[in-house]
């Protein structure tokens, strides 16, 4: 489980870096390395529309669907990885 | 004080919005002169952001209908329809709306926002699933979230993205509602409804289409994008508003399903809201008659839409993907957009400032909505103001 969780978390970090780069987001260089504790909103000032766009990138990468109502406690890369892990277990 | 601390960030945003001149969220139109012109800060201003697509707000028949209703029925209903009873004019409008859409059932709400909240919170519940286009209006999101249904988004107007989600749902598609708009309000693009209907039929889902911006604009008879795409009869619920083409305030839902009549009993935004005042119902009903009787309004609207779109395109501005009565000019940063919006207002042109997160793709827009009541001279003045803006700022 831990190995798999690490893989999920690493994949989300890659996706986030790629999303920031492709959307020309100015915060990537300033912030440096993305970690499990990286908060999409407070660290990268993604607005709600961009967060939703990034979640769709995640859905497609993991072939899952993320319920918009289950995201109130998922703000960091680590918390998002937990959401993905729980969906992949189903 | 902790409870109120949260407003500090809102105050900072407000101050930022007002830093370059007028706060775009706090514009006061001192005098409305016509559907397309007002006095703002003592200046004659062309109103290019009203959603008054057919220009009916000053139509003599609509104004007279509203006046007559006040004289004969009073200023308000003073309560909800369930508690106080419906006025005969409410039910007459419901029948006529359903008749206009060639559907058997219709229901009127006090606002367009309430129509979406009221329909969705009754229609889907915990255990049901909603697939929503990612560009849908906040009222559709809010209705879904309040309903407790599982809520998933698909990429805007992306049939593959929608079908992928339907596949992932497996046998849950029979409890699934698909939601799109007809014409989308920010960019003026339209949903591929014929393809979406094909999918909903194949997977056994239901479909709700919000035609708020497309009523009176699209379709041979002005019924909206579903009519234009030839699939109106296969849409399960059409919702919309009276506050755009019909020039008043309120909302509606029409449907081929008899269950719409039962929504009245379980829809809290319907049950616990005062019903629309007689003058609103009367002017809306008259505007619906005008919409049906005067197709030339739609022809003029589209001629004006082409005029503005082509004029702005010739300036080299980045516009929405298709000619539409909504003409959105894409800009860069919020600051740039705010500055441009202020310069246009100073030049006597009022547009809508759309900035993230309310606008898609992280871009900012100056959104124009064209009216059948705009004159060619007014449209040229709008284009000229954008041309000056481009020279000075862009």
GROMACS .gro file of C-alpha atoms in nm:
model
  484
    1UNK     CA    1   0.000   0.000   0.000
    2UNK     CA    2   0.279   0.243   0.092
    3UNK     CA    3   0.465   0.187  -0.234
    4UNK     CA    4   0.152   0.234  -0.430
    5UNK     CA    5   0.060   0.545  -0.232
    6UNK     CA    6   0.405   0.690  -0.299
    7UNK     CA    7   0.357   0.624  -0.668
    8UNK     CA    8   0.022   0.800  -0.662
    9UNK     CA    9   0.166   1.097  -0.477
   10UNK     CA   10   0.461   1.120  -0.715
   11UNK     CA   11   0.228   1.103  -1.014
   12UNK     CA   12   0.022   1.391  -0.873
   13UNK     CA   13   0.340   1.595  -0.824
   14UNK     CA   14   0.434   1.533  -1.189
   15UNK     CA   15   0.084   1.624  -1.305
   16UNK     CA   16   0.085   1.943  -1.100
   17UNK     CA   17   0.424   2.051  -1.234
   18UNK     CA   18   0.306   1.978  -1.586
   19UNK     CA   19  -0.022   2.165  -1.532
   20UNK     CA   20   0.156   2.470  -1.392
   21UNK     CA   21   0.399   2.470  -1.681
   22UNK     CA   22   0.134   2.425  -1.950
   23UNK     CA   23  -0.088   2.694  -1.801
   24UNK     CA   24   0.205   2.935  -1.775
   25UNK     CA   25   0.151   2.973  -1.403
   26UNK     CA   26   0.409   3.211  -1.257
   27UNK     CA   27   0.435   3.047  -0.915
   28UNK     CA   28   0.626   2.734  -1.014
   29UNK     CA   29   0.976   2.879  -1.011
   30UNK     CA   30   0.907   3.083  -0.703
   31UNK     CA   31   0.789   2.785  -0.504
   32UNK     CA   32   1.046   2.532  -0.615
   33UNK     CA   33   0.995   2.166  -0.544
   34UNK     CA   34   0.645   2.028  -0.508
   35UNK     CA   35   0.605   1.812  -0.196
   36UNK     CA   36   0.326   1.614  -0.036
   37UNK     CA   37   0.250   1.916   0.180
   38UNK     CA   38   0.213   2.150  -0.118
   39UNK     CA   39  -0.122   2.323  -0.098
   40UNK     CA   40  -0.274   2.396  -0.440
   41UNK     CA   41  -0.447   2.711  -0.328
   42UNK     CA   42  -0.222   2.872  -0.068
   43UNK     CA   43   0.114   2.772  -0.222
   44UNK     CA   44   0.030   2.821  -0.587
   45UNK     CA   45  -0.266   3.058  -0.565
   46UNK     CA   46  -0.463   2.843  -0.807
   47UNK     CA   47  -0.815   2.979  -0.830
   48UNK     CA   48  -1.116   2.751  -0.799
   49UNK     CA   49  -1.150   2.714  -1.177
   50UNK     CA   50  -0.784   2.609  -1.211
   51UNK     CA   51  -0.817   2.362  -0.923
   52UNK     CA   52  -1.112   2.205  -1.101
   53UNK     CA   53  -0.916   2.190  -1.426
   54UNK     CA   54  -0.626   2.022  -1.249
   55UNK     CA   55  -0.862   1.769  -1.091
   56UNK     CA   56  -0.982   1.673  -1.439
   57UNK     CA   57  -0.619   1.614  -1.538
   58UNK     CA   58  -0.591   1.382  -1.239
   59UNK     CA   59  -0.914   1.203  -1.325
   60UNK     CA   60  -0.790   1.129  -1.675
   61UNK     CA   61  -0.443   1.022  -1.562
   62UNK     CA   62  -0.578   0.773  -1.305
   63UNK     CA   63  -0.893   0.679  -1.501
   64UNK     CA   64  -1.118   0.769  -1.210
   65UNK     CA   65  -1.395   1.016  -1.131
   66UNK     CA   66  -1.361   1.247  -0.832
   67UNK     CA   67  -1.685   1.356  -0.666
   68UNK     CA   68  -1.682   1.735  -0.626
   69UNK     CA   69  -1.858   1.691  -0.293
   70UNK     CA   70  -1.571   1.485  -0.147
   71UNK     CA   71  -1.301   1.746  -0.180
   72UNK     CA   72  -1.365   1.972   0.116
   73UNK     CA   73  -1.071   1.823   0.311
   74UNK     CA   74  -0.834   1.767   0.019
   75UNK     CA   75  -0.611   2.070  -0.028
   76UNK     CA   76  -0.259   1.931  -0.043
   77UNK     CA   77  -0.089   1.686  -0.278
   78UNK     CA   78  -0.084   1.428   0.001
   79UNK     CA   79  -0.455   1.470   0.074
   80UNK     CA   80  -0.541   1.442  -0.295
   81UNK     CA   81  -0.330   1.125  -0.315
   82UNK     CA   82  -0.543   0.976  -0.036
   83UNK     CA   83  -0.858   1.054  -0.234
   84UNK     CA   84  -0.713   0.888  -0.544
   85UNK     CA   85  -0.589   0.586  -0.347
   86UNK     CA   86  -0.934   0.532  -0.197
   87UNK     CA   87  -1.096   0.547  -0.541
   88UNK     CA   88  -0.844   0.306  -0.692
   89UNK     CA   89  -0.915   0.053  -0.416
   90UNK     CA   90  -1.285   0.038  -0.511
   91UNK     CA   91  -1.424   3.951   1.583
   92UNK     CA   92  -1.288   3.624   1.446
   93UNK     CA   93  -1.617   3.555   1.273
   94UNK     CA   94  -1.581   3.872   1.070
   95UNK     CA   95  -1.208   3.839   0.997
   96UNK     CA   96  -1.286   3.641   0.683
   97UNK     CA   97  -1.404   3.961   0.515
   98UNK     CA   98  -1.055   4.113   0.521
   99UNK     CA   99  -0.959   3.929   0.202
  100UNK     CA  100  -1.285   4.037   0.036
  101UNK     CA  101  -1.214   4.399   0.130
  102UNK     CA  102  -0.867   4.371  -0.026
  103UNK     CA  103  -1.018   4.239  -0.351
  104UNK     CA  104  -1.276   4.518  -0.355
  105UNK     CA  105  -1.007   4.782  -0.300
  106UNK     CA  106  -0.804   4.633  -0.584
  107UNK     CA  107  -1.106   4.643  -0.817
  108UNK     CA  108  -1.157   5.012  -0.746
  109UNK     CA  109  -0.789   5.108  -0.768
  110UNK     CA  110  -0.795   5.196  -1.137
  111UNK     CA  111  -1.111   5.405  -1.132
  112UNK     CA  112  -1.463   5.268  -1.114
  113UNK     CA  113  -1.523   4.943  -0.922
  114UNK     CA  114  -1.683   4.724  -1.195
  115UNK     CA  115  -1.898   4.547  -0.938
  116UNK     CA  116  -2.048   4.873  -0.817
  117UNK     CA  117  -2.159   5.059  -1.130
  118UNK     CA  118  -2.466   5.277  -1.083
  119UNK     CA  119  -2.669   5.363  -1.393
  120UNK     CA  120  -2.819   5.695  -1.291
  121UNK     CA  121  -3.078   5.692  -1.565
  122UNK     CA  122  -3.187   5.426  -1.812
  123UNK     CA  123  -3.261   5.600  -2.140
  124UNK     CA  124  -3.337   5.299  -2.360
  125UNK     CA  125  -3.256   4.924  -2.371
  126UNK     CA  126  -2.912   5.018  -2.502
  127UNK     CA  127  -2.827   5.353  -2.346
  128UNK     CA  128  -2.797   5.498  -1.996
  129UNK     CA  129  -2.637   5.778  -1.799
  130UNK     CA  130  -2.338   5.659  -1.597
  131UNK     CA  131  -2.150   5.920  -1.397
  132UNK     CA  132  -2.327   6.191  -1.597
  133UNK     CA  133  -2.206   6.042  -1.926
  134UNK     CA  134  -2.422   5.900  -2.205
  135UNK     CA  135  -2.314   5.536  -2.216
  136UNK     CA  136  -2.392   5.259  -2.461
  137UNK     CA  137  -2.501   4.953  -2.266
  138UNK     CA  138  -2.315   4.663  -2.424
  139UNK     CA  139  -2.344   4.419  -2.135
  140UNK     CA  140  -2.711   4.380  -2.049
  141UNK     CA  141  -2.818   4.037  -2.188
  142UNK     CA  142  -3.122   4.230  -2.316
  143UNK     CA  143  -3.099   4.026  -2.636
  144UNK     CA  144  -3.433   4.120  -2.791
  145UNK     CA  145  -3.438   4.472  -2.644
  146UNK     CA  146  -3.787   4.426  -2.499
  147UNK     CA  147  -3.743   4.610  -2.168
  148UNK     CA  148  -3.900   4.927  -2.312
  149UNK     CA  149  -4.137   4.757  -2.553
  150UNK     CA  150  -4.466   4.954  -2.529
  151UNK     CA  151  -4.683   4.640  -2.511
  152UNK     CA  152  -4.468   4.487  -2.234
  153UNK     CA  153  -4.464   4.812  -2.035
  154UNK     CA  154  -4.840   4.850  -2.072
  155UNK     CA  155  -4.898   4.490  -1.963
  156UNK     CA  156  -4.693   4.550  -1.647
  157UNK     CA  157  -4.878   4.875  -1.566
  158UNK     CA  158  -5.218   4.715  -1.619
  159UNK     CA  159  -5.127   4.423  -1.394
  160UNK     CA  160  -5.031   4.657  -1.110
  161UNK     CA  161  -5.356   4.847  -1.144
  162UNK     CA  162  -5.571   4.536  -1.158
  163UNK     CA  163  -5.380   4.293  -0.929
  164UNK     CA  164  -5.168   4.512  -0.703
  165UNK     CA  165  -4.794   4.542  -0.651
  166UNK     CA  166  -4.713   4.198  -0.510
  167UNK     CA  167  -4.836   3.855  -0.409
  168UNK     CA  168  -4.703   3.884  -0.051
  169UNK     CA  169  -4.619   3.518  -0.019
  170UNK     CA  170  -4.547   3.182  -0.172
  171UNK     CA  171  -4.782   3.006  -0.408
  172UNK     CA  172  -4.815   2.701  -0.186
  173UNK     CA  173  -4.918   2.906   0.117
  174UNK     CA  174  -5.098   3.202  -0.041
  175UNK     CA  175  -5.228   3.046  -0.362
  176UNK     CA  176  -5.133   3.114  -0.720
  177UNK     CA  177  -5.265   3.407  -0.918
  178UNK     CA  178  -5.438   3.295  -1.237
  179UNK     CA  179  -5.167   3.480  -1.430
  180UNK     CA  180  -4.893   3.254  -1.286
  181UNK     CA  181  -5.066   2.941  -1.407
  182UNK     CA  182  -5.153   3.100  -1.743
  183UNK     CA  183  -4.786   3.181  -1.801
  184UNK     CA  184  -4.689   2.826  -1.706
  185UNK     CA  185  -4.934   2.685  -1.960
  186UNK     CA  186  -4.817   2.922  -2.233
  187UNK     CA  187  -4.449   2.851  -2.169
  188UNK     CA  188  -4.509   2.476  -2.191
  189UNK     CA  189  -4.712   2.534  -2.506
  190UNK     CA  190  -4.432   2.746  -2.655
  191UNK     CA  191  -4.185   2.461  -2.602
  192UNK     CA  192  -4.447   2.209  -2.728
  193UNK     CA  193  -4.420   2.026  -2.397
  194UNK     CA  194  -4.700   1.931  -2.158
  195UNK     CA  195  -4.562   2.060  -1.828
  196UNK     CA  196  -4.427   2.396  -1.714
  197UNK     CA  197  -4.336   2.558  -1.385
  198UNK     CA  198  -4.244   2.918  -1.303
  199UNK     CA  199  -3.994   3.026  -1.035
  200UNK     CA  200  -3.923   3.369  -0.888
  201UNK     CA  201  -3.570   3.395  -1.035
  202UNK     CA  202  -3.356   3.203  -1.280
  203UNK     CA  203  -3.124   3.108  -0.995
  204UNK     CA  204  -3.422   2.970  -0.801
  205UNK     CA  205  -3.534   2.775  -1.109
  206UNK     CA  206  -3.205   2.587  -1.117
  207UNK     CA  207  -3.183   2.539  -0.742
  208UNK     CA  208  -3.549   2.444  -0.719
  209UNK     CA  209  -3.542   2.197  -1.005
  210UNK     CA  210  -3.213   2.030  -0.921
  211UNK     CA  211  -3.259   1.994  -0.545
  212UNK     CA  212  -3.588   1.818  -0.615
  213UNK     CA  213  -3.473   1.614  -0.912
  214UNK     CA  214  -3.153   1.454  -0.781
  215UNK     CA  215  -3.075   1.326  -0.433
  216UNK     CA  216  -2.810   1.136  -0.240
  217UNK     CA  217  -2.726   0.824  -0.438
  218UNK     CA  218  -2.801   0.986  -0.774
  219UNK     CA  219  -2.525   1.107  -1.005
  220UNK     CA  220  -2.483   1.432  -1.195
  221UNK     CA  221  -2.246   1.485  -1.489
  222UNK     CA  222  -2.204   1.859  -1.539
  223UNK     CA  223  -2.025   2.053  -1.815
  224UNK     CA  224  -1.729   2.231  -1.654
  225UNK     CA  225  -1.841   2.573  -1.786
  226UNK     CA  226  -2.189   2.554  -1.635
  227UNK     CA  227  -2.328   2.848  -1.439
  228UNK     CA  228  -2.290   2.876  -1.061
  229UNK     CA  229  -2.663   2.823  -1.008
  230UNK     CA  230  -2.635   2.477  -1.164
  231UNK     CA  231  -2.334   2.391  -0.946
  232UNK     CA  232  -2.510   2.521  -0.637
  233UNK     CA  233  -2.825   2.323  -0.711
  234UNK     CA  234  -2.624   2.004  -0.757
  235UNK     CA  235  -2.420   2.057  -0.443
  236UNK     CA  236  -2.729   2.132  -0.234
  237UNK     CA  237  -2.899   1.819  -0.367
  238UNK     CA  238  -2.645   1.579  -0.210
  239UNK     CA  239  -2.605   1.389  -0.539
  240UNK     CA  240  -2.263   1.268  -0.650
  241UNK     CA  241  -2.129   1.545  -0.871
  242UNK     CA  242  -1.876   1.495  -1.151
  243UNK     CA  243  -1.766   1.737  -1.418
  244UNK     CA  244  -1.676   1.670  -1.779
  245UNK     CA  245  -1.459   1.888  -2.000
  246UNK     CA  246  -1.644   2.174  -2.162
  247UNK     CA  247  -1.831   2.064  -2.478
  248UNK     CA  248  -1.610   1.753  -2.494
  249UNK     CA  249  -1.814   1.452  -2.601
  250UNK     CA  250  -1.527   1.208  -2.538
  251UNK     CA  251  -1.485   1.337  -2.184
  252UNK     CA  252  -1.859   1.295  -2.122
  253UNK     CA  253  -1.871   0.945  -2.269
  254UNK     CA  254  -1.567   0.838  -2.064
  255UNK     CA  255  -1.750   0.934  -1.748
  256UNK     CA  256  -2.065   0.753  -1.856
  257UNK     CA  257  -1.856   0.442  -1.915
  258UNK     CA  258  -1.697   0.470  -1.571
  259UNK     CA  259  -2.041   0.493  -1.411
  260UNK     CA  260  -2.135   0.147  -1.539
  261UNK     CA  261  -2.486   0.051  -1.434
  262UNK     CA  262  -2.535   0.374  -1.238
  263UNK     CA  263  -2.628   0.568  -1.553
  264UNK     CA  264  -3.001   0.513  -1.502
  265UNK     CA  265  -2.974   0.735  -1.193
  266UNK     CA  266  -2.770   0.990  -1.384
  267UNK     CA  267  -2.859   1.344  -1.490
  268UNK     CA  268  -2.651   1.520  -1.756
  269UNK     CA  269  -2.643   1.899  -1.736
  270UNK     CA  270  -2.537   2.147  -2.002
  271UNK     CA  271  -2.627   2.496  -2.108
  272UNK     CA  272  -2.755   2.588  -2.454
  273UNK     CA  273  -2.543   2.896  -2.518
  274UNK     CA  274  -2.270   2.951  -2.259
  275UNK     CA  275  -2.276   3.293  -2.101
  276UNK     CA  276  -1.908   3.395  -2.097
  277UNK     CA  277  -1.783   3.296  -2.443
  278UNK     CA  278  -2.115   3.263  -2.628
  279UNK     CA  279  -2.036   2.916  -2.757
  280UNK     CA  280  -2.306   2.650  -2.781
  281UNK     CA  281  -2.335   2.292  -2.660
  282UNK     CA  282  -2.325   2.005  -2.913
  283UNK     CA  283  -2.670   1.896  -2.798
  284UNK     CA  284  -2.744   1.650  -3.079
  285UNK     CA  285  -2.436   1.447  -2.981
  286UNK     CA  286  -2.512   1.480  -2.611
  287UNK     CA  287  -2.869   1.357  -2.667
  288UNK     CA  288  -2.733   1.059  -2.859
  289UNK     CA  289  -2.514   0.971  -2.561
  290UNK     CA  290  -2.788   1.018  -2.303
  291UNK     CA  291  -3.015   0.788  -2.501
  292UNK     CA  292  -2.744   0.527  -2.545
  293UNK     CA  293  -2.658   0.522  -2.174
  294UNK     CA  294  -3.012   0.568  -2.040
  295UNK     CA  295  -2.948   0.894  -1.855
  296UNK     CA  296  -3.168   1.206  -1.837
  297UNK     CA  297  -3.070   1.549  -1.971
  298UNK     CA  298  -3.130   1.899  -1.833
  299UNK     CA  299  -3.042   2.197  -2.056
  300UNK     CA  300  -3.023   2.553  -1.929
  301UNK     CA  301  -3.133   2.782  -2.214
  302UNK     CA  302  -3.104   3.102  -2.007
  303UNK     CA  303  -2.897   3.281  -2.270
  304UNK     CA  304  -3.035   3.104  -2.576
  305UNK     CA  305  -3.412   3.153  -2.531
  306UNK     CA  306  -3.521   3.398  -2.798
  307UNK     CA  307  -3.178   3.376  -2.958
  308UNK     CA  308  -3.143   3.028  -3.113
  309UNK     CA  309  -3.389   2.805  -3.299
  310UNK     CA  310  -3.639   2.870  -3.574
  311UNK     CA  311  -3.899   2.980  -3.318
  312UNK     CA  312  -3.653   3.110  -3.057
  313UNK     CA  313  -3.686   2.812  -2.825
  314UNK     CA  314  -3.310   2.776  -2.786
  315UNK     CA  315  -3.015   2.564  -2.890
  316UNK     CA  316  -3.202   2.234  -2.844
  317UNK     CA  317  -3.454   2.351  -3.105
  318UNK     CA  318  -3.174   2.470  -3.334
  319UNK     CA  319  -3.010   2.126  -3.309
  320UNK     CA  320  -3.341   1.948  -3.369
  321UNK     CA  321  -3.345   1.765  -3.035
  322UNK     CA  322  -3.584   1.969  -2.821
  323UNK     CA  323  -3.825   1.676  -2.796
  324UNK     CA  324  -3.552   1.460  -2.643
  325UNK     CA  325  -3.443   1.696  -2.369
  326UNK     CA  326  -3.592   1.591  -2.034
  327UNK     CA  327  -3.585   1.929  -1.860
  328UNK     CA  328  -3.538   2.275  -2.012
  329UNK     CA  329  -3.470   2.551  -1.761
  330UNK     CA  330  -3.432   2.920  -1.833
  331UNK     CA  331  -3.483   3.273  -1.716
  332UNK     CA  332  -3.712   3.569  -1.780
  333UNK     CA  333  -3.433   3.817  -1.709
  334UNK     CA  334  -3.262   3.814  -2.049
  335UNK     CA  335  -3.459   3.791  -2.376
  336UNK     CA  336  -3.789   3.837  -2.192
  337UNK     CA  337  -3.668   4.153  -2.020
  338UNK     CA  338  -3.806   4.092  -1.669
  339UNK     CA  339  -3.712   3.860  -1.383
  340UNK     CA  340  -3.791   3.499  -1.296
  341UNK     CA  341  -3.720   3.149  -1.418
  342UNK     CA  342  -3.890   2.838  -1.549
  343UNK     CA  343  -3.864   2.468  -1.610
  344UNK     CA  344  -4.056   2.281  -1.881
  345UNK     CA  345  -4.057   1.908  -1.935
  346UNK     CA  346  -4.227   1.614  -2.106
  347UNK     CA  347  -4.227   1.432  -1.768
  348UNK     CA  348  -4.542   1.454  -1.551
  349UNK     CA  349  -4.313   1.438  -1.245
  350UNK     CA  350  -4.242   1.808  -1.299
  351UNK     CA  351  -4.582   1.873  -1.141
  352UNK     CA  352  -4.464   1.689  -0.828
  353UNK     CA  353  -4.154   1.905  -0.800
  354UNK     CA  354  -4.386   2.178  -0.669
  355UNK     CA  355  -4.438   1.969  -0.354
  356UNK     CA  356  -4.073   1.904  -0.274
  357UNK     CA  357  -3.877   2.200  -0.409
  358UNK     CA  358  -3.780   2.420  -0.116
  359UNK     CA  359  -3.666   2.715  -0.334
  360UNK     CA  360  -4.016   2.707  -0.486
  361UNK     CA  361  -4.214   2.644  -0.167
  362UNK     CA  362  -4.040   2.897   0.056
  363UNK     CA  363  -4.010   3.193  -0.186
  364UNK     CA  364  -4.263   3.464  -0.252
  365UNK     CA  365  -4.407   3.426  -0.599
  366UNK     CA  366  -4.335   3.677  -0.875
  367UNK     CA  367  -4.530   4.001  -0.863
  368UNK     CA  368  -4.820   4.044  -1.109
  369UNK     CA  369  -4.639   4.310  -1.314
  370UNK     CA  370  -4.340   4.080  -1.369
  371UNK     CA  371  -4.561   3.791  -1.476
  372UNK     CA  372  -4.763   4.017  -1.706
  373UNK     CA  373  -4.465   4.181  -1.881
  374UNK     CA  374  -4.294   3.841  -1.914
  375UNK     CA  375  -4.606   3.691  -2.069
  376UNK     CA  376  -4.632   3.980  -2.313
  377UNK     CA  377  -4.260   3.950  -2.398
  378UNK     CA  378  -4.317   3.581  -2.475
  379UNK     CA  379  -4.596   3.683  -2.714
  380UNK     CA  380  -4.362   3.935  -2.876
  381UNK     CA  381  -4.088   3.674  -2.909
  382UNK     CA  382  -4.330   3.442  -3.087
  383UNK     CA  383  -4.494   3.706  -3.307
  384UNK     CA  384  -4.185   3.901  -3.414
  385UNK     CA  385  -3.912   3.675  -3.557
  386UNK     CA  386  -3.762   3.990  -3.706
  387UNK     CA  387  -3.627   4.071  -3.358
  388UNK     CA  388  -3.411   3.759  -3.378
  389UNK     CA  389  -3.302   3.847  -3.732
  390UNK     CA  390  -3.195   4.195  -3.618
  391UNK     CA  391  -3.016   4.047  -3.317
  392UNK     CA  392  -2.811   3.815  -3.537
  393UNK     CA  393  -2.736   4.092  -3.787
  394UNK     CA  394  -2.607   4.302  -3.495
  395UNK     CA  395  -2.411   4.008  -3.353
  396UNK     CA  396  -2.237   3.959  -3.687
  397UNK     CA  397  -2.169   4.332  -3.713
  398UNK     CA  398  -1.997   4.351  -3.374
  399UNK     CA  399  -1.813   4.019  -3.401
  400UNK     CA  400  -1.672   4.096  -3.744
  401UNK     CA  401  -1.586   4.453  -3.646
  402UNK     CA  402  -1.389   4.343  -3.340
  403UNK     CA  403  -1.232   4.053  -3.527
  404UNK     CA  404  -1.105   4.295  -3.792
  405UNK     CA  405  -0.920   4.479  -3.514
  406UNK     CA  406  -0.725   4.160  -3.448
  407UNK     CA  407  -0.879   4.104  -3.106
  408UNK     CA  408  -0.900   3.751  -2.966
  409UNK     CA  409  -1.270   3.661  -2.959
  410UNK     CA  410  -1.484   3.365  -2.856
  411UNK     CA  411  -1.498   3.063  -3.088
  412UNK     CA  412  -1.815   3.147  -3.282
  413UNK     CA  413  -2.029   3.441  -3.389
  414UNK     CA  414  -2.283   3.493  -3.117
  415UNK     CA  415  -2.482   3.766  -2.941
  416UNK     CA  416  -2.222   3.723  -2.666
  417UNK     CA  417  -1.894   3.866  -2.796
  418UNK     CA  418  -1.611   3.813  -2.548
  419UNK     CA  419  -1.275   3.985  -2.601
  420UNK     CA  420  -0.996   3.785  -2.439
  421UNK     CA  421  -0.729   3.977  -2.251
  422UNK     CA  422  -0.435   3.881  -2.032
  423UNK     CA  423  -0.410   3.965  -1.666
  424UNK     CA  424  -0.686   4.081  -1.436
  425UNK     CA  425  -0.510   4.417  -1.404
  426UNK     CA  426  -0.499   4.464  -1.781
  427UNK     CA  427  -0.865   4.372  -1.813
  428UNK     CA  428  -0.965   4.605  -1.532
  429UNK     CA  429  -0.777   4.893  -1.690
  430UNK     CA  430  -0.933   4.826  -2.032
  431UNK     CA  431  -1.279   4.801  -1.877
  432UNK     CA  432  -1.233   5.142  -1.713
  433UNK     CA  433  -1.107   5.306  -2.031
  434UNK     CA  434  -1.409   5.174  -2.222
  435UNK     CA  435  -1.645   5.306  -1.958
  436UNK     CA  436  -1.475   5.646  -1.978
  437UNK     CA  437  -1.530   5.628  -2.354
  438UNK     CA  438  -1.901   5.572  -2.294
  439UNK     CA  439  -1.920   5.195  -2.347
  440UNK     CA  440  -2.035   4.966  -2.067
  441UNK     CA  441  -1.920   4.602  -2.096
  442UNK     CA  442  -1.900   4.314  -1.849
  443UNK     CA  443  -1.563   4.250  -1.687
  444UNK     CA  444  -1.510   3.876  -1.647
  445UNK     CA  445  -1.205   3.772  -1.445
  446UNK     CA  446  -1.090   3.438  -1.298
  447UNK     CA  447  -1.227   3.234  -1.131
  448UNK     CA  448  -1.558   3.343  -1.285
  449UNK     CA  449  -1.410   3.319  -1.636
  450UNK     CA  450  -1.275   3.003  -1.797
  451UNK     CA  451  -0.915   2.906  -1.869
  452UNK     CA  452  -0.749   3.155  -1.635
  453UNK     CA  453  -0.811   3.439  -1.885
  454UNK     CA  454  -0.987   3.770  -1.834
  455UNK     CA  455  -1.249   3.896  -2.076
  456UNK     CA  456  -1.442   4.205  -2.168
  457UNK     CA  457  -1.779   4.058  -2.251
  458UNK     CA  458  -2.026   4.235  -2.476
  459UNK     CA  459  -2.383   4.121  -2.517
  460UNK     CA  460  -2.555   4.241  -2.831
  461UNK     CA  461  -2.918   4.350  -2.842
  462UNK     CA  462  -3.167   4.370  -3.128
  463UNK     CA  463  -3.217   4.726  -3.004
  464UNK     CA  464  -2.857   4.834  -3.073
  465UNK     CA  465  -2.838   5.064  -3.373
  466UNK     CA  466  -2.564   5.024  -3.636
  467UNK     CA  467  -2.423   5.358  -3.513
  468UNK     CA  468  -2.402   5.230  -3.156
  469UNK     CA  469  -2.225   4.915  -3.272
  470UNK     CA  470  -1.976   5.127  -3.467
  471UNK     CA  471  -1.913   5.336  -3.154
  472UNK     CA  472  -1.843   5.018  -2.956
  473UNK     CA  473  -1.599   4.897  -3.224
  474UNK     CA  474  -1.437   5.240  -3.238
  475UNK     CA  475  -1.390   5.242  -2.859
  476UNK     CA  476  -1.219   4.901  -2.876
  477UNK     CA  477  -1.000   5.029  -3.162
  478UNK     CA  478  -0.886   5.323  -2.947
  479UNK     CA  479  -0.825   5.087  -2.659
  480UNK     CA  480  -0.611   4.863  -2.876
  481UNK     CA  481  -0.401   5.159  -2.988
  482UNK     CA  482  -0.353   5.288  -2.637
  483UNK     CA  483  -0.328   4.979  -2.417
  484UNK     CA  484  -0.306   4.649  -2.601
   0.00000   0.00000   0.00000
